[in-house]
Amino acid sequence: MSCLFCQIAAGNTPAQILYHDDLVTAFRDIHPQAPTHILIIPNQHLDGVAALAAGHAPLLAALFTTATHLATQEGLAANGYRLVLNQGRDGGQSVFHLHLHLLGGR
Ligand code: AMP
Ligand code: ZN
């Protein structure tokens, strides 16, 4: 298991974990692009959004509901926030384990 985000989800690589359950893990981005910058990932390895299939519906729901819960916890709900998914090199993806960026606070 050489994938960085698989290692974080498994607890083998340190990260500022904010949430973890059977499906997803959320942690602070190591190079924040906004006052709040959190990554929400599936615990299971998927290269990116292009790897999603209909059977991943519960996982997708968990990614987005975790993001909205964390946005509220971080005090972003009133003023709003961005959710970003980068797919592939030209889409700005640098870590090839699906992750949802939660950005807010400016
Ligand atoms: P992307 O460019 O969409 O693939 O985003 C990858 C994100 O992962 C970037 O915002 C990086 O700052 C972040 N990142 C890379 N390594 C780590 C790490 N060890 N812990 C937390 N975030 C990381
Ligand atoms: Zn992975």
Tab-separated table of C-alpha atoms and ligand atoms in Angstrom:
chain	number	residue	atom	x	y	z
A	1	MET	CA	0.000	0.000	0.000
A	2	SER	CA	2.200	2.849	-1.276
A	3	CYS	CA	-0.560	5.454	-1.663
A	4	LEU	CA	-0.096	8.412	0.734
A	5	PHE	CA	-3.808	8.919	1.396
A	6	CYS	CA	-4.377	5.170	1.919
A	7	GLN	CA	-1.669	5.395	4.575
A	8	ILE	CA	-3.366	8.386	6.233
A	9	ALA	CA	-6.786	6.643	6.185
A	10	ALA	CA	-5.199	3.561	7.750
A	11	GLY	CA	-3.544	5.653	10.479
A	12	ASN	CA	-0.036	4.722	9.349
A	13	THR	CA	0.985	8.242	8.286
A	14	PRO	CA	0.372	11.181	10.626
A	15	ALA	CA	-2.198	13.831	9.702
A	16	GLN	CA	-4.462	16.257	11.547
A	17	ILE	CA	-7.478	13.950	11.428
A	18	LEU	CA	-10.789	15.728	12.050
A	19	TYR	CA	-13.163	12.864	11.297
A	20	HIS	CA	-12.948	9.131	10.603
A	21	ASP	CA	-15.584	6.446	10.159
A	22	ASP	CA	-16.002	3.201	8.215
A	23	LEU	CA	-16.237	5.000	4.865
A	24	VAL	CA	-14.326	8.273	4.994
A	25	THR	CA	-11.468	10.167	6.669
A	26	ALA	CA	-11.075	13.963	6.867
A	27	PHE	CA	-7.838	15.790	7.687
A	28	ARG	CA	-6.284	19.237	7.297
A	29	ASP	CA	-4.402	19.936	4.071
A	30	ILE	CA	-0.668	20.209	4.744
A	31	HIS	CA	-0.397	23.273	2.435
A	32	PRO	CA	-3.618	25.182	3.116
A	33	GLN	CA	-4.899	27.416	0.298
A	34	ALA	CA	-7.465	29.107	2.585
A	35	PRO	CA	-7.880	29.662	6.357
A	36	THR	CA	-9.816	26.382	6.441
A	37	HIS	CA	-8.575	23.719	3.997
A	38	ILE	CA	-9.697	20.170	4.725
A	39	LEU	CA	-9.468	17.042	2.557
A	40	ILE	CA	-12.207	14.408	2.741
A	41	ILE	CA	-11.250	11.022	1.296
A	42	PRO	CA	-12.776	7.551	0.938
A	43	ASN	CA	-10.917	5.007	3.092
A	44	GLN	CA	-10.983	2.689	0.085
A	45	HIS	CA	-8.557	3.545	-2.698
A	46	LEU	CA	-10.081	5.105	-5.815
A	47	ASP	CA	-7.779	6.952	-8.234
A	48	GLY	CA	-10.211	9.842	-8.657
A	49	VAL	CA	-13.757	10.785	-9.617
A	50	ALA	CA	-13.302	8.955	-12.937
A	51	ALA	CA	-13.142	5.692	-10.955
A	52	LEU	CA	-16.611	6.182	-9.431
A	53	ALA	CA	-19.481	3.864	-10.334
A	54	ALA	CA	-23.170	3.781	-9.378
A	55	GLY	CA	-22.389	1.413	-6.498
A	56	HIS	CA	-20.338	4.146	-4.840
A	57	ALA	CA	-23.468	6.220	-4.121
A	58	PRO	CA	-23.323	5.695	-0.307
A	59	LEU	CA	-19.629	6.595	-0.317
A	60	LEU	CA	-20.284	9.776	-2.308
A	61	ALA	CA	-23.045	10.744	0.102
A	62	ALA	CA	-20.652	10.203	3.008
A	63	LEU	CA	-17.974	12.408	1.400
A	64	PHE	CA	-20.395	15.307	0.915
A	65	THR	CA	-22.270	15.027	4.214
A	66	THR	CA	-18.920	14.860	6.047
A	67	ALA	CA	-17.864	18.018	4.190
A	68	THR	CA	-21.017	19.901	5.170
A	69	HIS	CA	-20.778	18.755	8.798
A	70	LEU	CA	-17.148	19.891	8.969
A	71	ALA	CA	-18.019	23.203	7.295
A	72	THR	CA	-20.543	23.821	10.068
A	73	GLN	CA	-18.025	22.718	12.730
A	74	GLU	CA	-15.430	25.128	11.283
A	75	GLY	CA	-17.920	28.021	11.369
A	76	LEU	CA	-18.210	28.290	7.574
A	77	ALA	CA	-21.891	27.480	7.093
A	78	ALA	CA	-23.189	31.056	7.337
A	79	ASN	CA	-20.805	32.685	4.867
A	80	GLY	CA	-20.263	29.693	2.566
A	81	TYR	CA	-17.366	27.638	1.274
A	82	ARG	CA	-15.993	25.831	-1.770
A	83	LEU	CA	-15.930	22.098	-2.470
A	84	VAL	CA	-13.363	21.170	-5.137
A	85	LEU	CA	-12.592	17.886	-6.883
A	86	ASN	CA	-9.587	17.784	-9.224
A	87	GLN	CA	-9.509	14.950	-11.773
A	88	GLY	CA	-6.307	14.040	-13.610
A	89	ARG	CA	-3.116	15.990	-14.226
A	90	ASP	CA	-4.706	18.710	-16.363
A	91	GLY	CA	-7.416	19.017	-13.695
A	92	GLY	CA	-4.775	19.855	-11.097
A	93	GLN	CA	-4.805	16.468	-9.365
A	94	SER	CA	-1.468	15.684	-7.691
A	95	VAL	CA	-2.464	12.876	-5.303
A	96	PHE	CA	-4.165	10.027	-7.154
A	97	HIS	CA	-6.499	8.949	-4.354
A	98	LEU	CA	-9.930	10.567	-4.634
A	99	HIS	CA	-10.262	13.581	-2.337
A	100	LEU	CA	-12.743	16.409	-1.862
A	101	HIS	CA	-11.256	19.798	-0.894
A	102	LEU	CA	-13.257	21.899	1.588
A	103	LEU	CA	-12.056	25.526	1.407
A	104	GLY	CA	-13.388	28.468	3.377
A	105	GLY	CA	-12.751	31.422	5.566
A	106	ARG	CA	-11.872	34.094	3.026
B	1	AMP	P1	-4.800	17.741	-5.524
B	1	AMP	O1	-3.882	18.740	-6.160
B	1	AMP	O2	-6.256	18.006	-5.792
B	1	AMP	O3	-4.410	16.314	-5.847
B	1	AMP	O4	-4.654	17.933	-3.962
B	1	AMP	C1	-3.732	17.232	-3.197
B	1	AMP	C2	-3.647	17.954	-1.880
B	1	AMP	O5	-3.040	17.099	-0.936
B	1	AMP	C3	-2.823	19.236	-1.925
B	1	AMP	O6	-3.642	20.335	-1.541
B	1	AMP	C4	-1.693	18.968	-0.929
B	1	AMP	O7	-1.338	20.120	-0.193
B	1	AMP	C5	-2.302	17.897	-0.048
B	1	AMP	N1	-1.361	17.024	0.632
B	1	AMP	C6	-0.288	16.392	0.086
B	1	AMP	N2	0.334	15.638	1.015
B	1	AMP	C7	-0.357	15.791	2.176
B	1	AMP	C8	-0.222	15.271	3.501
B	1	AMP	N3	0.774	14.422	3.834
B	1	AMP	N4	-1.113	15.650	4.441
B	1	AMP	C9	-2.111	16.503	4.121
B	1	AMP	N5	-2.313	17.017	2.888
B	1	AMP	C10	-1.443	16.675	1.929
B	2	ZN	ZN	-5.016	5.416	-1.889
